[in-house]
Amino acid sequence: MIRVNRSLHIHASPQAVFATLADPNNLSGIVPRVRRIELVERQADYARVTTQMAFGPLGDIRSEGDVRWQTDREVVFSSRRPVPVEARWTLTPINGGTDLEAMFSLDLVPLIGLLAALVPPDQVAGMVGPDLDAALAEVARRVEPRK
């Protein structure tokens, strides 16, 4: 399992940050590799979605997953097929703003089998890390007051 973490302090309330992250229509504009997302089912704190993501040399990958949330605290997307992926966004109120942590985990074994052992985790982190940084910056751009 490969894990990549990034965080950013955002000068906006957890409610504003959460509203941006919890809207499925925003995800393709926030997360760089998400090409499309479709809502399959929605409940009070859970949704099923399908996504189409660009996955480097593997091309576009379609997956179906679950989104779970705790209002103003956390949003978690997880998918098992074709690749086990989890993207967790944790919101912590601090100093009149929000510390937003993004954690992305990925297991390549189901997709490429034993070859996954040959994939250096730092190369995956080098590819995913900038995307997480860009996603955090985009959330901040959307919710922080204009100066």
PDB file of N, CA and C in Angstrom, residues 21-108:
ATOM      1  N   LEU A  21     -16.001  20.260  -0.801  1.00  0.00           N
ATOM      2  CA  LEU A  21     -15.566  18.875  -0.986  1.00  0.00           C
ATOM      3  C   LEU A  21     -16.725  17.895  -1.119  1.00  0.00           C
ATOM      4  N   ALA A  22     -17.837  18.176  -0.468  1.00  0.00           N
ATOM      5  CA  ALA A  22     -18.959  17.243  -0.455  1.00  0.00           C
ATOM      6  C   ALA A  22     -19.833  17.323  -1.700  1.00  0.00           C
ATOM      7  N   ASP A  23     -19.620  18.309  -2.540  1.00  0.00           N
ATOM      8  CA  ASP A  23     -20.408  18.453  -3.765  1.00  0.00           C
ATOM      9  C   ASP A  23     -19.734  17.654  -4.887  1.00  0.00           C
ATOM     10  N   PRO A  24     -20.331  16.516  -5.301  1.00  0.00           N
ATOM     11  CA  PRO A  24     -19.695  15.689  -6.338  1.00  0.00           C
ATOM     12  C   PRO A  24     -19.407  16.447  -7.629  1.00  0.00           C
ATOM     13  N   ASN A  25     -20.188  17.481  -7.915  1.00  0.00           N
ATOM     14  CA  ASN A  25     -19.963  18.254  -9.136  1.00  0.00           C
ATOM     15  C   ASN A  25     -18.648  19.020  -9.095  1.00  0.00           C
ATOM     16  N   ASN A  26     -18.102  19.249  -7.920  1.00  0.00           N
ATOM     17  CA  ASN A  26     -16.843  19.982  -7.791  1.00  0.00           C
ATOM     18  C   ASN A  26     -15.608  19.111  -8.002  1.00  0.00           C
ATOM     19  N   LEU A  27     -15.734  17.796  -7.793  1.00  0.00           N
ATOM     20  CA  LEU A  27     -14.544  16.954  -7.734  1.00  0.00           C
ATOM     21  C   LEU A  27     -13.719  16.955  -9.019  1.00  0.00           C
ATOM     22  N   SER A  28     -14.357  16.961 -10.165  1.00  0.00           N
ATOM     23  CA  SER A  28     -13.568  16.941 -11.404  1.00  0.00           C
ATOM     24  C   SER A  28     -12.811  18.251 -11.602  1.00  0.00           C
ATOM     25  N   GLY A  29     -13.236  19.310 -10.953  1.00  0.00           N
ATOM     26  CA  GLY A  29     -12.500  20.576 -11.033  1.00  0.00           C
ATOM     27  C   GLY A  29     -11.468  20.737  -9.932  1.00  0.00           C
ATOM     28  N   ILE A  30     -11.591  19.941  -8.882  1.00  0.00           N
ATOM     29  CA  ILE A  30     -10.661  20.045  -7.756  1.00  0.00           C
ATOM     30  C   ILE A  30      -9.529  19.040  -7.877  1.00  0.00           C
ATOM     31  N   VAL A  31      -9.857  17.782  -8.105  1.00  0.00           N
ATOM     32  CA  VAL A  31      -8.850  16.718  -8.156  1.00  0.00           C
ATOM     33  C   VAL A  31      -8.370  16.572  -9.593  1.00  0.00           C
ATOM     34  N   PRO A  32      -7.074  16.844  -9.847  1.00  0.00           N
ATOM     35  CA  PRO A  32      -6.570  16.896 -11.223  1.00  0.00           C
ATOM     36  C   PRO A  32      -6.825  15.662 -12.084  1.00  0.00           C
ATOM     37  N   ARG A  33      -6.739  14.475 -11.563  1.00  0.00           N
ATOM     38  CA  ARG A  33      -6.877  13.283 -12.405  1.00  0.00           C
ATOM     39  C   ARG A  33      -8.314  12.804 -12.576  1.00  0.00           C
ATOM     40  N   VAL A  34      -9.252  13.392 -11.855  1.00  0.00           N
ATOM     41  CA  VAL A  34     -10.656  12.998 -11.997  1.00  0.00           C
ATOM     42  C   VAL A  34     -11.215  13.681 -13.237  1.00  0.00           C
ATOM     43  N   ARG A  35     -11.573  12.874 -14.212  1.00  0.00           N
ATOM     44  CA  ARG A  35     -12.123  13.390 -15.473  1.00  0.00           C
ATOM     45  C   ARG A  35     -13.633  13.586 -15.389  1.00  0.00           C
ATOM     46  N   ARG A  36     -14.287  12.647 -14.689  1.00  0.00           N
ATOM     47  CA  ARG A  36     -15.747  12.693 -14.615  1.00  0.00           C
ATOM     48  C   ARG A  36     -16.191  11.929 -13.380  1.00  0.00           C
ATOM     49  N   ILE A  37     -17.277  12.379 -12.781  1.00  0.00           N
ATOM     50  CA  ILE A  37     -17.870  11.680 -11.638  1.00  0.00           C
ATOM     51  C   ILE A  37     -19.380  11.700 -11.816  1.00  0.00           C
ATOM     52  N   GLU A  38     -19.997  10.559 -11.551  1.00  0.00           N
ATOM     53  CA  GLU A  38     -21.449  10.449 -11.658  1.00  0.00           C
ATOM     54  C   GLU A  38     -22.000   9.917 -10.344  1.00  0.00           C
ATOM     55  N   LEU A  39     -23.046  10.531  -9.867  1.00  0.00           N
ATOM     56  CA  LEU A  39     -23.714  10.112  -8.646  1.00  0.00           C
ATOM     57  C   LEU A  39     -24.665   8.967  -8.975  1.00  0.00           C
ATOM     58  N   VAL A  40     -24.488   7.825  -8.308  1.00  0.00           N
ATOM     59  CA  VAL A  40     -25.340   6.662  -8.518  1.00  0.00           C
ATOM     60  C   VAL A  40     -26.447   6.629  -7.474  1.00  0.00           C
ATOM     61  N   GLU A  41     -26.088   6.939  -6.225  1.00  0.00           N
ATOM     62  CA  GLU A  41     -27.038   6.911  -5.108  1.00  0.00           C
ATOM     63  C   GLU A  41     -26.538   7.878  -4.048  1.00  0.00           C
ATOM     64  N   ARG A  42     -27.458   8.554  -3.363  1.00  0.00           N
ATOM     65  CA  ARG A  42     -27.057   9.466  -2.293  1.00  0.00           C
ATOM     66  C   ARG A  42     -27.973   9.307  -1.093  1.00  0.00           C
ATOM     67  N   GLN A  43     -27.365   9.224   0.083  1.00  0.00           N
ATOM     68  CA  GLN A  43     -28.066   9.153   1.353  1.00  0.00           C
ATOM     69  C   GLN A  43     -27.594  10.341   2.196  1.00  0.00           C
ATOM     70  N   ALA A  44     -27.961  10.385   3.461  1.00  0.00           N
ATOM     71  CA  ALA A  44     -27.605  11.516   4.327  1.00  0.00           C
ATOM     72  C   ALA A  44     -26.093  11.648   4.546  1.00  0.00           C
ATOM     73  N   ASP A  45     -25.373  10.540   4.667  1.00  0.00           N
ATOM     74  CA  ASP A  45     -23.931  10.610   4.927  1.00  0.00           C
ATOM     75  C   ASP A  45     -23.135   9.625   4.074  1.00  0.00           C
ATOM     76  N   TYR A  46     -23.696   9.278   2.918  1.00  0.00           N
ATOM     77  CA  TYR A  46     -23.103   8.253   2.069  1.00  0.00           C
ATOM     78  C   TYR A  46     -23.575   8.441   0.632  1.00  0.00           C
ATOM     79  N   ALA A  47     -22.683   8.134  -0.300  1.00  0.00           N
ATOM     80  CA  ALA A  47     -23.074   8.142  -1.716  1.00  0.00           C
ATOM     81  C   ALA A  47     -22.278   7.078  -2.462  1.00  0.00           C
ATOM     82  N   ARG A  48     -22.868   6.557  -3.513  1.00  0.00           N
ATOM     83  CA  ARG A  48     -22.141   5.684  -4.442  1.00  0.00           C
ATOM     84  C   ARG A  48     -21.919   6.504  -5.697  1.00  0.00           C
ATOM     85  N   VAL A  49     -20.707   6.435  -6.205  1.00  0.00           N
ATOM     86  CA  VAL A  49     -20.351   7.205  -7.388  1.00  0.00           C
ATOM     87  C   VAL A  49     -19.542   6.340  -8.347  1.00  0.00           C
ATOM     88  N   THR A  50     -19.551   6.739  -9.610  1.00  0.00           N
ATOM     89  CA  THR A  50     -18.601   6.182 -10.567  1.00  0.00           C
ATOM     90  C   THR A  50     -17.682   7.325 -10.977  1.00  0.00           C
ATOM     91  N   THR A  51     -16.425   6.985 -11.157  1.00  0.00           N
ATOM     92  CA  THR A  51     -15.447   7.994 -11.556  1.00  0.00           C
ATOM     93  C   THR A  51     -14.676   7.508 -12.767  1.00  0.00           C
ATOM     94  N   GLN A  52     -14.193   8.454 -13.517  1.00  0.00           N
ATOM     95  CA  GLN A  52     -13.251   8.170 -14.584  1.00  0.00           C
ATOM     96  C   GLN A  52     -12.027   8.998 -14.267  1.00  0.00           C
ATOM     97  N   MET A  53     -10.883   8.309 -14.050  1.00  0.00           N
ATOM     98  CA  MET A  53      -9.654   8.988 -13.648  1.00  0.00           C
ATOM     99  C   MET A  53      -8.545   8.694 -14.642  1.00  0.00           C
ATOM    100  N   ALA A  54      -7.726   9.701 -14.914  1.00  0.00           N
ATOM    101  CA  ALA A  54      -6.529   9.518 -15.720  1.00  0.00           C
ATOM    102  C   ALA A  54      -5.475   8.903 -14.805  1.00  0.00           C
ATOM    103  N   PHE A  55      -4.865   7.823 -15.255  1.00  0.00           N
ATOM    104  CA  PHE A  55      -3.934   7.095 -14.407  1.00  0.00           C
ATOM    105  C   PHE A  55      -2.590   6.916 -15.103  1.00  0.00           C
ATOM    106  N   GLY A  56      -2.020   8.030 -15.560  1.00  0.00           N
ATOM    107  CA  GLY A  56      -0.684   8.001 -16.168  1.00  0.00           C
ATOM    108  C   GLY A  56      -0.608   7.053 -17.340  1.00  0.00           C
ATOM    109  N   PRO A  57       0.429   6.191 -17.350  1.00  0.00           N
ATOM    110  CA  PRO A  57       0.625   5.288 -18.491  1.00  0.00           C
ATOM    111  C   PRO A  57      -0.465   4.227 -18.618  1.00  0.00           C
ATOM    112  N   LEU A  58      -1.296   4.069 -17.594  1.00  0.00           N
ATOM    113  CA  LEU A  58      -2.371   3.083 -17.646  1.00  0.00           C
ATOM    114  C   LEU A  58      -3.611   3.617 -18.351  1.00  0.00           C
ATOM    115  N   GLY A  59      -3.604   4.900 -18.694  1.00  0.00           N
ATOM    116  CA  GLY A  59      -4.751   5.502 -19.364  1.00  0.00           C
ATOM    117  C   GLY A  59      -5.854   5.859 -18.391  1.00  0.00           C
ATOM    118  N   ASP A  60      -7.073   6.009 -18.890  1.00  0.00           N
ATOM    119  CA  ASP A  60      -8.223   6.333 -18.043  1.00  0.00           C
ATOM    120  C   ASP A  60      -8.770   5.054 -17.414  1.00  0.00           C
ATOM    121  N   ILE A  61      -9.089   5.143 -16.133  1.00  0.00           N
ATOM    122  CA  ILE A  61      -9.645   4.006 -15.411  1.00  0.00           C
ATOM    123  C   ILE A  61     -10.997   4.408 -14.846  1.00  0.00           C
ATOM    124  N   ARG A  62     -11.986   3.564 -15.089  1.00  0.00           N
ATOM    125  CA  ARG A  62     -13.325   3.778 -14.544  1.00  0.00           C
ATOM    126  C   ARG A  62     -13.443   2.944 -13.277  1.00  0.00           C
ATOM    127  N   SER A  63     -13.969   3.547 -12.236  1.00  0.00           N
ATOM    128  CA  SER A  63     -14.177   2.795 -11.002  1.00  0.00           C
ATOM    129  C   SER A  63     -15.502   3.203 -10.385  1.00  0.00           C
ATOM    130  N   GLU A  64     -16.014   2.319  -9.568  1.00  0.00           N
ATOM    131  CA  GLU A  64     -17.206   2.626  -8.782  1.00  0.00           C
ATOM    132  C   GLU A  64     -16.781   2.597  -7.332  1.00  0.00           C
ATOM    133  N   GLY A  65     -17.220   3.585  -6.571  1.00  0.00           N
ATOM    134  CA  GLY A  65     -16.791   3.646  -5.189  1.00  0.00           C
ATOM    135  C   GLY A  65     -17.828   4.261  -4.285  1.00  0.00           C
ATOM    136  N   ASP A  66     -17.422   4.366  -3.040  1.00  0.00           N
ATOM    137  CA  ASP A  66     -18.275   4.924  -2.000  1.00  0.00           C
ATOM    138  C   ASP A  66     -17.677   6.223  -1.501  1.00  0.00           C
ATOM    139  N   VAL A  67     -18.537   7.163  -1.203  1.00  0.00           N
ATOM    140  CA  VAL A  67     -18.129   8.394  -0.537  1.00  0.00           C
ATOM    141  C   VAL A  67     -18.901   8.439   0.778  1.00  0.00           C
ATOM    142  N   ARG A  68     -18.162   8.589   1.862  1.00  0.00           N
ATOM    143  CA  ARG A  68     -18.772   8.717   3.194  1.00  0.00           C
ATOM    144  C   ARG A  68     -18.277  10.015   3.797  1.00  0.00           C
ATOM    145  N   TRP A  69     -19.120  10.624   4.629  1.00  0.00           N
ATOM    146  CA  TRP A  69     -18.684  11.880   5.218  1.00  0.00           C
ATOM    147  C   TRP A  69     -19.254  12.068   6.607  1.00  0.00           C
ATOM    148  N   GLN A  70     -18.532  12.878   7.370  1.00  0.00           N
ATOM    149  CA  GLN A  70     -18.999  13.410   8.639  1.00  0.00           C
ATOM    150  C   GLN A  70     -19.036  14.911   8.426  1.00  0.00           C
ATOM    151  N   THR A  71     -20.198  15.479   8.483  1.00  0.00           N
ATOM    152  CA  THR A  71     -20.386  16.890   8.145  1.00  0.00           C
ATOM    153  C   THR A  71     -19.369  17.782   8.858  1.00  0.00           C
ATOM    154  N   ASP A  72     -18.710  18.614   8.053  1.00  0.00           N
ATOM    155  CA  ASP A  72     -17.720  19.604   8.495  1.00  0.00           C
ATOM    156  C   ASP A  72     -16.473  18.987   9.122  1.00  0.00           C
ATOM    157  N   ARG A  73     -16.286  17.644   8.990  1.00  0.00           N
ATOM    158  CA  ARG A  73     -15.118  16.997   9.595  1.00  0.00           C
ATOM    159  C   ARG A  73     -14.310  16.152   8.633  1.00  0.00           C
ATOM    160  N   GLU A  74     -14.981  15.400   7.748  1.00  0.00           N
ATOM    161  CA  GLU A  74     -14.235  14.452   6.927  1.00  0.00           C
ATOM    162  C   GLU A  74     -15.047  14.019   5.716  1.00  0.00           C
ATOM    163  N   VAL A  75     -14.341  13.782   4.602  1.00  0.00           N
ATOM    164  CA  VAL A  75     -14.921  13.191   3.404  1.00  0.00           C
ATOM    165  C   VAL A  75     -13.965  12.086   2.970  1.00  0.00           C
ATOM    166  N   VAL A  76     -14.493  10.868   2.757  1.00  0.00           N
ATOM    167  CA  VAL A  76     -13.651   9.732   2.383  1.00  0.00           C
ATOM    168  C   VAL A  76     -14.227   9.064   1.142  1.00  0.00           C
ATOM    169  N   PHE A  77     -13.407   8.965   0.094  1.00  0.00           N
ATOM    170  CA  PHE A  77     -13.769   8.220  -1.106  1.00  0.00           C
ATOM    171  C   PHE A  77     -12.964   6.932  -1.093  1.00  0.00           C
ATOM    172  N   SER A  78     -13.625   5.810  -1.337  1.00  0.00           N
ATOM    173  CA  SER A  78     -12.900   4.550  -1.442  1.00  0.00           C
ATOM    174  C   SER A  78     -13.456   3.736  -2.594  1.00  0.00           C
ATOM    175  N   SER A  79     -12.553   3.018  -3.229  1.00  0.00           N
ATOM    176  CA  SER A  79     -12.897   2.161  -4.353  1.00  0.00           C
ATOM    177  C   SER A  79     -12.059   0.891  -4.243  1.00  0.00           C
ATOM    178  N   ARG A  80     -12.603  -0.236  -4.623  1.00  0.00           N
ATOM    179  CA  ARG A  80     -11.869  -1.505  -4.569  1.00  0.00           C
ATOM    180  C   ARG A  80     -11.462  -2.001  -5.956  1.00  0.00           C
ATOM    181  N   ARG A  81     -12.217  -1.631  -6.982  1.00  0.00           N
ATOM    182  CA  ARG A  81     -11.919  -2.117  -8.326  1.00  0.00           C
ATOM    183  C   ARG A  81     -11.830  -0.973  -9.298  1.00  0.00           C
ATOM    184  N   PRO A  82     -10.959  -0.959 -10.227  1.00  0.00           N
ATOM    185  CA  PRO A  82      -9.956  -1.986 -10.489  1.00  0.00           C
ATOM    186  C   PRO A  82      -8.730  -1.876  -9.570  1.00  0.00           C
ATOM    187  N   VAL A  83      -8.615  -0.768  -8.858  1.00  0.00           N
ATOM    188  CA  VAL A  83      -7.475  -0.558  -7.966  1.00  0.00           C
ATOM    189  C   VAL A  83      -8.012  -0.112  -6.611  1.00  0.00           C
ATOM    190  N   PRO A  84      -7.570  -0.736  -5.524  1.00  0.00           N
ATOM    191  CA  PRO A  84      -7.975  -0.231  -4.204  1.00  0.00           C
ATOM    192  C   PRO A  84      -7.371   1.158  -3.954  1.00  0.00           C
ATOM    193  N   VAL A  85      -8.255   2.125  -3.804  1.00  0.00           N
ATOM    194  CA  VAL A  85      -7.857   3.518  -3.614  1.00  0.00           C
ATOM    195  C   VAL A  85      -8.685   4.098  -2.468  1.00  0.00           C
ATOM    196  N   GLU A  86      -8.044   4.937  -1.666  1.00  0.00           N
ATOM    197  CA  GLU A  86      -8.789   5.708  -0.682  1.00  0.00           C
ATOM    198  C   GLU A  86      -8.245   7.121  -0.705  1.00  0.00           C
ATOM    199  N   ALA A  87      -9.152   8.080  -0.783  1.00  0.00           N
ATOM    200  CA  ALA A  87      -8.800   9.499  -0.677  1.00  0.00           C
ATOM    201  C   ALA A  87      -9.570  10.037   0.522  1.00  0.00           C
ATOM    202  N   ARG A  88      -8.840  10.489   1.532  1.00  0.00           N
ATOM    203  CA  ARG A  88      -9.438  10.954   2.783  1.00  0.00           C
ATOM    204  C   ARG A  88      -9.096  12.423   2.977  1.00  0.00           C
ATOM    205  N   TRP A  89     -10.122  13.241   3.175  1.00  0.00           N
ATOM    206  CA  TRP A  89      -9.982  14.675   3.409  1.00  0.00           C
ATOM    207  C   TRP A  89     -10.449  14.944   4.835  1.00  0.00           C
ATOM    208  N   THR A  90      -9.546  15.378   5.695  1.00  0.00           N
ATOM    209  CA  THR A  90      -9.865  15.629   7.095  1.00  0.00           C
ATOM    210  C   THR A  90      -9.785  17.121   7.377  1.00  0.00           C
ATOM    211  N   LEU A  91     -10.850  17.665   7.970  1.00  0.00           N
ATOM    212  CA  LEU A  91     -10.946  19.098   8.259  1.00  0.00           C
ATOM    213  C   LEU A  91     -10.825  19.321   9.765  1.00  0.00           C
ATOM    214  N   THR A  92      -9.926  20.220  10.151  1.00  0.00           N
ATOM    215  CA  THR A  92      -9.744  20.554  11.560  1.00  0.00           C
ATOM    216  C   THR A  92      -9.843  22.062  11.716  1.00  0.00           C
ATOM    217  N   PRO A  93     -10.818  22.544  12.505  1.00  0.00           N
ATOM    218  CA  PRO A  93     -10.909  23.998  12.717  1.00  0.00           C
ATOM    219  C   PRO A  93      -9.733  24.466  13.569  1.00  0.00           C
ATOM    220  N   ILE A  94      -9.100  25.560  13.133  1.00  0.00           N
ATOM    221  CA  ILE A  94      -7.979  26.109  13.886  1.00  0.00           C
ATOM    222  C   ILE A  94      -7.760  27.565  13.489  1.00  0.00           C
ATOM    223  N   ASN A  95      -7.558  28.412  14.467  1.00  0.00           N
ATOM    224  CA  ASN A  95      -7.244  29.830  14.250  1.00  0.00           C
ATOM    225  C   ASN A  95      -8.190  30.523  13.274  1.00  0.00           C
ATOM    226  N   GLY A  96      -9.475  30.258  13.397  1.00  0.00           N
ATOM    227  CA  GLY A  96     -10.454  30.925  12.541  1.00  0.00           C
ATOM    228  C   GLY A  96     -10.499  30.386  11.126  1.00  0.00           C
ATOM    229  N   GLY A  97      -9.774  29.328  10.856  1.00  0.00           N
ATOM    230  CA  GLY A  97      -9.759  28.725   9.528  1.00  0.00           C
ATOM    231  C   GLY A  97      -9.866  27.216   9.645  1.00  0.00           C
ATOM    232  N   THR A  98      -9.319  26.528   8.655  1.00  0.00           N
ATOM    233  CA  THR A  98      -9.403  25.072   8.604  1.00  0.00           C
ATOM    234  C   THR A  98      -8.072  24.490   8.158  1.00  0.00           C
ATOM    235  N   ASP A  99      -7.556  23.555   8.937  1.00  0.00           N
ATOM    236  CA  ASP A  99      -6.440  22.743   8.453  1.00  0.00           C
ATOM    237  C   ASP A  99      -7.064  21.603   7.671  1.00  0.00           C
ATOM    238  N   LEU A 100      -6.714  21.500   6.395  1.00  0.00           N
ATOM    239  CA  LEU A 100      -7.250  20.451   5.533  1.00  0.00           C
ATOM    240  C   LEU A 100      -6.123  19.484   5.210  1.00  0.00           C
ATOM    241  N   GLU A 101      -6.309  18.225   5.609  1.00  0.00           N
ATOM    242  CA  GLU A 101      -5.324  17.198   5.300  1.00  0.00           C
ATOM    243  C   GLU A 101      -5.897  16.275   4.240  1.00  0.00           C
ATOM    244  N   ALA A 102      -5.102  16.011   3.216  1.00  0.00           N
ATOM    245  CA  ALA A 102      -5.484  15.082   2.165  1.00  0.00           C
ATOM    246  C   ALA A 102      -4.565  13.872   2.253  1.00  0.00           C
ATOM    247  N   MET A 103      -5.142  12.692   2.347  1.00  0.00           N
ATOM    248  CA  MET A 103      -4.380  11.452   2.387  1.00  0.00           C
ATOM    249  C   MET A 103      -4.878  10.559   1.256  1.00  0.00           C
ATOM    250  N   PHE A 104      -3.947  10.084   0.462  1.00  0.00           N
ATOM    251  CA  PHE A 104      -4.278   9.225  -0.667  1.00  0.00           C
ATOM    252  C   PHE A 104      -3.530   7.909  -0.491  1.00  0.00           C
ATOM    253  N   SER A 105      -4.240   6.787  -0.549  1.00  0.00           N
ATOM    254  CA  SER A 105      -3.582   5.482  -0.482  1.00  0.00           C
ATOM    255  C   SER A 105      -4.014   4.650  -1.687  1.00  0.00           C
ATOM    256  N   LEU A 106      -3.091   3.821  -2.121  1.00  0.00           N
ATOM    257  CA  LEU A 106      -3.255   3.081  -3.370  1.00  0.00           C
ATOM    258  C   LEU A 106      -2.555   1.742  -3.246  1.00  0.00           C
ATOM    259  N   ASP A 107      -3.205   0.670  -3.705  1.00  0.00           N
ATOM    260  CA  ASP A 107      -2.609  -0.660  -3.726  1.00  0.00           C
ATOM    261  C   ASP A 107      -2.573  -1.128  -5.182  1.00  0.00           C
ATOM    262  N   LEU A 108      -1.389  -1.233  -5.748  1.00  0.00           N
ATOM    263  CA  LEU A 108      -1.249  -1.604  -7.160  1.00  0.00           C
ATOM    264  C   LEU A 108      -1.304  -3.112  -7.409  1.00  0.00           C
TER     265      LEU A 108
END
